[in-house]
Amino acid sequence: DENDDDDENDNLSFTLAAGEDLTCYVGNQGQGSITIIKDVNPDDESEWFFDISGGPNSFSDQFSLFDNGSEVYEGVAAGLYTVSEEASDNYTTAYDCIANNESGVTSGLGTTANFEVEAGDNIVCTFTNRANPGSISGTKWEDVNGNGDPDEGDEGIFEWLIYLFTGGEEGGLGDQVGDPVSTDEEGNYTFENVTVGDYFICEELPEGWIQTYPQEGDETGNIEEPNLGPICWYAEITAG
């Protein structure tokens, strides 16, 4: 028997003598590819860490991705694989895996995707992380002596309207976010489920009142809007 190792097509050649029996065994392994894509919403510069493992050869690897990044594995053996992402309390994670540009492999909420690679499959798994909303809270008080500080004896003001606006162009107000909230008996207020972004917190300014805090020079937006105080607080909500 002869094995022609130089044949570019990996063909097996041999010489069979008269009356000789020969049995040939040919092995093949199905292969495909796996691509992992990272999508962060809204876009940010966070780094995400992954593990991938599986297949008949117990393949495993670790890697990291930034937003819109991808990692590609070519020539992976057909078999079952797991791709998992390090969890973050500040984001909600979902995955969607497709094969050969068609849906139906696997998808769901969570940080771990399990799927099967069959011969010729091109599996693409997208891990999407959406930043969890935050909250904005504060206190409205009556500044009895008008010094701009919450002194002993200054009490919170009940049922005072507080407004929330997105940050607009050139430091101005953008759109109003929902309805204004009313302060409680201690002057406290909270805006819940605020998505990531820039905001201004403004107060209603009824006739007969002046605003003593915040003042010019603080990190505020100098806003002139009907029925609102002249100065609004600036706040940035980040993931978590």
Tab-separated table of C-alpha atoms in Angstrom:
chain	number	residue	atom	x	y	z
A	1	ASP	CA	0.000	0.000	0.000
A	2	GLU	CA	1.144	3.548	-0.705
A	3	ASN	CA	-0.119	6.847	0.680
A	4	ASP	CA	0.576	9.702	-1.733
A	5	ASP	CA	1.202	12.568	0.720
A	6	ASP	CA	2.084	14.986	-2.064
A	7	ASP	CA	-1.311	14.831	-3.798
A	8	GLU	CA	-2.840	18.294	-3.510
A	9	ASN	CA	-6.343	16.794	-3.255
A	10	ASP	CA	-5.378	14.469	-0.363
A	11	ASN	CA	-6.252	11.461	-2.499
A	12	LEU	CA	-5.239	7.961	-1.354
A	13	SER	CA	-3.415	5.908	-3.979
A	14	PHE	CA	-2.399	2.278	-3.735
A	15	THR	CA	-1.459	-0.813	-5.774
A	16	LEU	CA	-3.698	-3.854	-5.494
A	17	ALA	CA	-2.130	-7.200	-6.301
A	18	ALA	CA	-4.080	-10.014	-7.911
A	19	GLY	CA	-6.278	-11.764	-5.373
A	20	GLU	CA	-5.547	-9.166	-2.640
A	21	ASP	CA	-8.341	-7.663	-0.552
A	22	LEU	CA	-8.026	-4.056	0.665
A	23	THR	CA	-10.189	-2.087	3.074
A	24	CYS	CA	-9.893	1.761	3.127
A	25	TYR	CA	-11.194	3.979	5.911
A	26	VAL	CA	-11.692	7.707	5.296
A	27	GLY	CA	-12.384	10.101	8.197
A	28	ASN	CA	-14.099	13.486	7.894
A	29	GLN	CA	-14.885	16.160	10.445
A	30	GLY	CA	-17.702	18.648	9.959
A	31	GLN	CA	-16.661	22.241	10.607
A	32	GLY	CA	-18.222	25.678	10.803
A	33	SER	CA	-17.550	29.128	12.241
A	34	ILE	CA	-18.677	31.135	15.270
A	35	THR	CA	-18.851	34.948	15.402
A	36	ILE	CA	-19.650	36.877	18.594
A	37	ILE	CA	-20.773	40.521	18.277
A	38	LYS	CA	-21.086	43.064	21.107
A	39	ASP	CA	-23.816	45.739	21.074
A	40	VAL	CA	-24.202	48.221	23.950
A	41	ASN	CA	-27.258	50.490	24.108
A	42	PRO	CA	-26.737	53.382	24.413
A	43	ASP	CA	-23.215	53.309	23.023
A	44	ASP	CA	-20.431	53.552	25.581
A	45	GLU	CA	-16.779	52.542	26.066
A	46	SER	CA	-17.333	49.642	28.473
A	47	GLU	CA	-15.319	46.436	28.045
A	48	TRP	CA	-17.044	43.044	28.178
A	49	PHE	CA	-15.461	39.682	28.970
A	50	PHE	CA	-16.482	36.367	27.381
A	51	ASP	CA	-15.841	32.623	27.647
A	52	ILE	CA	-16.435	30.163	24.834
A	53	SER	CA	-16.189	26.382	25.136
A	54	GLY	CA	-17.456	23.138	23.622
A	55	GLY	CA	-17.079	20.821	20.660
A	56	PRO	CA	-15.695	17.273	20.516
A	57	ASN	CA	-12.152	18.539	21.186
A	58	SER	CA	-13.120	20.410	24.397
A	59	PHE	CA	-12.218	23.749	22.829
A	60	SER	CA	-12.179	26.777	25.149
A	61	ASP	CA	-11.057	30.399	24.977
A	62	GLN	CA	-11.515	33.784	26.669
A	63	PHE	CA	-11.720	37.200	25.052
A	64	SER	CA	-13.077	40.697	25.570
A	65	LEU	CA	-15.047	43.061	23.341
A	66	PHE	CA	-16.006	46.720	23.267
A	67	ASP	CA	-19.207	48.126	21.773
A	68	ASN	CA	-19.608	47.103	18.094
A	69	GLY	CA	-16.635	44.737	18.394
A	70	SER	CA	-16.580	41.119	17.217
A	71	GLU	CA	-14.602	37.901	17.682
A	72	VAL	CA	-14.490	35.231	14.944
A	73	TYR	CA	-13.569	31.539	15.232
A	74	GLU	CA	-13.102	29.754	11.907
A	75	GLY	CA	-12.868	26.021	11.365
A	76	VAL	CA	-14.491	24.975	14.632
A	77	ALA	CA	-15.507	21.315	14.858
A	78	ALA	CA	-19.205	20.530	14.656
A	79	GLY	CA	-20.732	20.069	18.103
A	80	LEU	CA	-22.350	21.791	21.072
A	81	TYR	CA	-20.921	25.120	22.254
A	82	THR	CA	-21.488	27.604	25.057
A	83	VAL	CA	-20.719	31.327	24.942
A	84	SER	CA	-21.096	33.267	28.189
A	85	GLU	CA	-20.588	36.918	29.041
A	86	GLU	CA	-19.584	38.303	32.439
A	87	ALA	CA	-22.757	39.662	34.055
A	88	SER	CA	-23.196	43.287	35.146
A	89	ASP	CA	-25.821	44.596	37.570
A	90	ASN	CA	-25.897	47.848	35.588
A	91	TYR	CA	-27.088	46.294	32.327
A	92	THR	CA	-29.759	43.903	31.080
A	93	THR	CA	-28.324	41.354	28.643
A	94	ALA	CA	-29.979	39.552	25.746
A	95	TYR	CA	-28.491	37.251	23.105
A	96	ASP	CA	-29.582	36.302	19.601
A	97	CYS	CA	-27.800	33.573	17.640
A	98	ILE	CA	-28.480	32.847	13.974
A	99	ALA	CA	-27.016	30.363	11.489
A	100	ASN	CA	-26.247	31.230	7.855
A	101	ASN	CA	-28.160	34.534	8.131
A	102	GLU	CA	-31.340	32.784	9.234
A	103	SER	CA	-33.074	33.040	12.605
A	104	GLY	CA	-33.981	30.205	14.894
A	105	VAL	CA	-30.777	28.960	16.555
A	106	THR	CA	-31.294	30.428	20.027
A	107	SER	CA	-32.210	33.731	21.672
A	108	GLY	CA	-33.319	35.036	25.037
A	109	LEU	CA	-32.504	37.124	28.087
A	110	GLY	CA	-29.355	36.300	30.012
A	111	THR	CA	-25.600	36.119	29.617
A	112	THR	CA	-25.192	32.522	28.362
A	113	ALA	CA	-26.007	31.140	24.910
A	114	ASN	CA	-25.937	27.395	24.158
A	115	PHE	CA	-26.100	26.231	20.546
A	116	GLU	CA	-25.032	23.515	18.119
A	117	VAL	CA	-22.669	24.011	15.206
A	118	GLU	CA	-23.372	21.701	12.287
A	119	ALA	CA	-21.113	21.157	9.270
A	120	GLY	CA	-21.102	24.298	7.120
A	121	ASP	CA	-22.818	26.481	9.720
A	122	ASN	CA	-21.819	30.094	10.170
A	123	ILE	CA	-23.165	30.921	13.637
A	124	VAL	CA	-23.429	34.614	14.576
A	125	CYS	CA	-24.325	35.457	18.186
A	126	THR	CA	-25.063	39.076	19.133
A	127	PHE	CA	-24.966	39.975	22.825
A	128	THR	CA	-26.889	43.192	23.473
A	129	ASN	CA	-26.535	45.082	26.746
A	130	ARG	CA	-29.059	47.780	27.621
A	131	ALA	CA	-28.145	50.141	30.421
A	132	ASN	CA	-30.536	49.838	33.356
A	133	PRO	CA	-32.412	53.038	34.222
A	134	GLY	CA	-31.525	55.084	37.282
A	135	SER	CA	-33.310	57.626	39.466
A	136	ILE	CA	-32.978	61.283	40.405
A	137	SER	CA	-33.924	62.482	43.892
A	138	GLY	CA	-33.718	65.732	45.817
A	139	THR	CA	-35.295	67.946	48.447
A	140	LYS	CA	-37.167	71.246	48.230
A	141	TRP	CA	-36.984	73.398	51.367
A	142	GLU	CA	-38.110	76.833	52.501
A	143	ASP	CA	-35.037	79.050	52.876
A	144	VAL	CA	-36.319	81.232	55.699
A	145	ASN	CA	-33.309	83.572	55.896
A	146	GLY	CA	-32.596	83.463	52.166
A	147	ASN	CA	-28.919	82.488	52.522
A	148	GLY	CA	-29.068	79.600	50.046
A	149	ASP	CA	-28.274	76.947	52.683
A	150	PRO	CA	-30.607	74.462	54.411
A	151	ASP	CA	-30.199	75.739	57.986
A	152	GLU	CA	-31.667	74.347	61.189
A	153	GLY	CA	-35.317	75.244	61.253
A	154	ASP	CA	-35.700	75.285	57.452
A	155	GLU	CA	-38.353	72.725	56.575
A	156	GLY	CA	-39.271	70.913	53.404
A	157	ILE	CA	-42.088	72.298	51.292
A	158	PHE	CA	-45.036	70.012	50.579
A	159	GLU	CA	-46.606	69.625	47.102
A	160	TRP	CA	-44.084	71.731	45.217
A	161	LEU	CA	-43.850	70.748	41.537
A	162	ILE	CA	-40.482	69.592	40.204
A	163	TYR	CA	-39.868	69.107	36.465
A	164	LEU	CA	-37.408	66.928	34.569
A	165	PHE	CA	-36.062	67.882	31.129
A	166	THR	CA	-33.551	66.275	28.804
A	167	GLY	CA	-30.421	68.286	28.058
A	168	GLY	CA	-30.833	70.358	24.924
A	169	GLU	CA	-28.400	72.114	22.624
A	170	GLU	CA	-25.931	74.680	24.008
A	171	GLY	CA	-26.853	73.910	27.616
A	172	GLY	CA	-30.557	74.627	27.239
A	173	LEU	CA	-33.591	72.566	28.065
A	174	GLY	CA	-34.614	69.732	25.795
A	175	ASP	CA	-37.914	67.895	26.050
A	176	GLN	CA	-39.887	67.530	29.251
A	177	VAL	CA	-39.721	63.973	30.591
A	178	GLY	CA	-43.131	62.772	31.733
A	179	ASP	CA	-45.231	64.706	34.202
A	180	PRO	CA	-43.794	66.831	37.008
A	181	VAL	CA	-43.588	65.203	40.422
A	182	SER	CA	-44.874	66.732	43.644
A	183	THR	CA	-42.741	66.889	46.791
A	184	ASP	CA	-43.810	64.896	49.827
A	185	GLU	CA	-44.413	66.283	53.320
A	186	GLU	CA	-40.665	66.547	53.918
A	187	GLY	CA	-39.999	68.226	50.595
A	188	ASN	CA	-38.493	65.128	48.955
A	189	TYR	CA	-39.030	64.116	45.337
A	190	THR	CA	-37.856	61.274	43.074
A	191	PHE	CA	-37.922	60.591	39.348
A	192	GLU	CA	-37.860	56.825	38.791
A	193	ASN	CA	-36.760	54.777	35.770
A	194	VAL	CA	-34.680	57.548	34.190
A	195	THR	CA	-32.776	56.299	31.156
A	196	VAL	CA	-29.111	57.039	30.557
A	197	GLY	CA	-28.496	60.630	29.423
A	198	ASP	CA	-28.169	64.293	30.413
A	199	TYR	CA	-30.969	66.009	32.323
A	200	PHE	CA	-32.024	69.216	34.027
A	201	ILE	CA	-34.140	69.288	37.185
A	202	CYS	CA	-36.228	72.448	37.395
A	203	GLU	CA	-38.722	73.730	39.925
A	204	GLU	CA	-42.025	75.488	39.632
A	205	LEU	CA	-41.687	79.073	40.898
A	206	PRO	CA	-45.079	80.400	42.030
A	207	GLU	CA	-45.765	84.125	42.246
A	208	GLY	CA	-44.392	85.661	45.431
A	209	TRP	CA	-41.393	83.312	45.700
A	210	ILE	CA	-37.755	83.737	44.645
A	211	GLN	CA	-35.167	81.034	44.074
A	212	THR	CA	-32.225	81.143	46.517
A	213	TYR	CA	-30.608	77.833	45.594
A	214	PRO	CA	-29.008	76.772	43.300
A	215	GLN	CA	-27.280	80.051	42.472
A	216	GLU	CA	-25.274	81.429	39.562
A	217	GLY	CA	-21.932	79.669	39.273
A	218	ASP	CA	-23.208	76.260	40.341
A	219	GLU	CA	-23.211	73.420	37.782
A	220	THR	CA	-26.581	74.316	36.374
A	221	GLY	CA	-28.268	75.317	33.167
A	222	ASN	CA	-29.262	78.971	33.027
A	223	ILE	CA	-32.795	78.469	31.819
A	224	GLU	CA	-35.591	80.944	31.273
A	225	GLU	CA	-38.919	79.165	30.974
A	226	PRO	CA	-42.402	80.297	32.015
A	227	ASN	CA	-43.292	79.346	35.610
A	228	LEU	CA	-39.874	77.787	36.243
A	229	GLY	CA	-37.054	78.947	38.472
A	230	PRO	CA	-34.194	80.696	36.623
A	231	ILE	CA	-31.618	78.023	37.513
A	232	CYS	CA	-31.964	74.267	37.040
A	233	TRP	CA	-29.823	71.434	38.343
A	234	TYR	CA	-27.808	69.437	35.819
A	235	ALA	CA	-27.633	65.651	36.258
A	236	GLU	CA	-26.097	62.840	34.224
A	237	ILE	CA	-27.530	59.329	34.457
A	238	THR	CA	-25.069	56.548	33.657
A	239	ALA	CA	-25.683	52.795	33.565
A	240	GLY	CA	-26.923	51.629	36.955
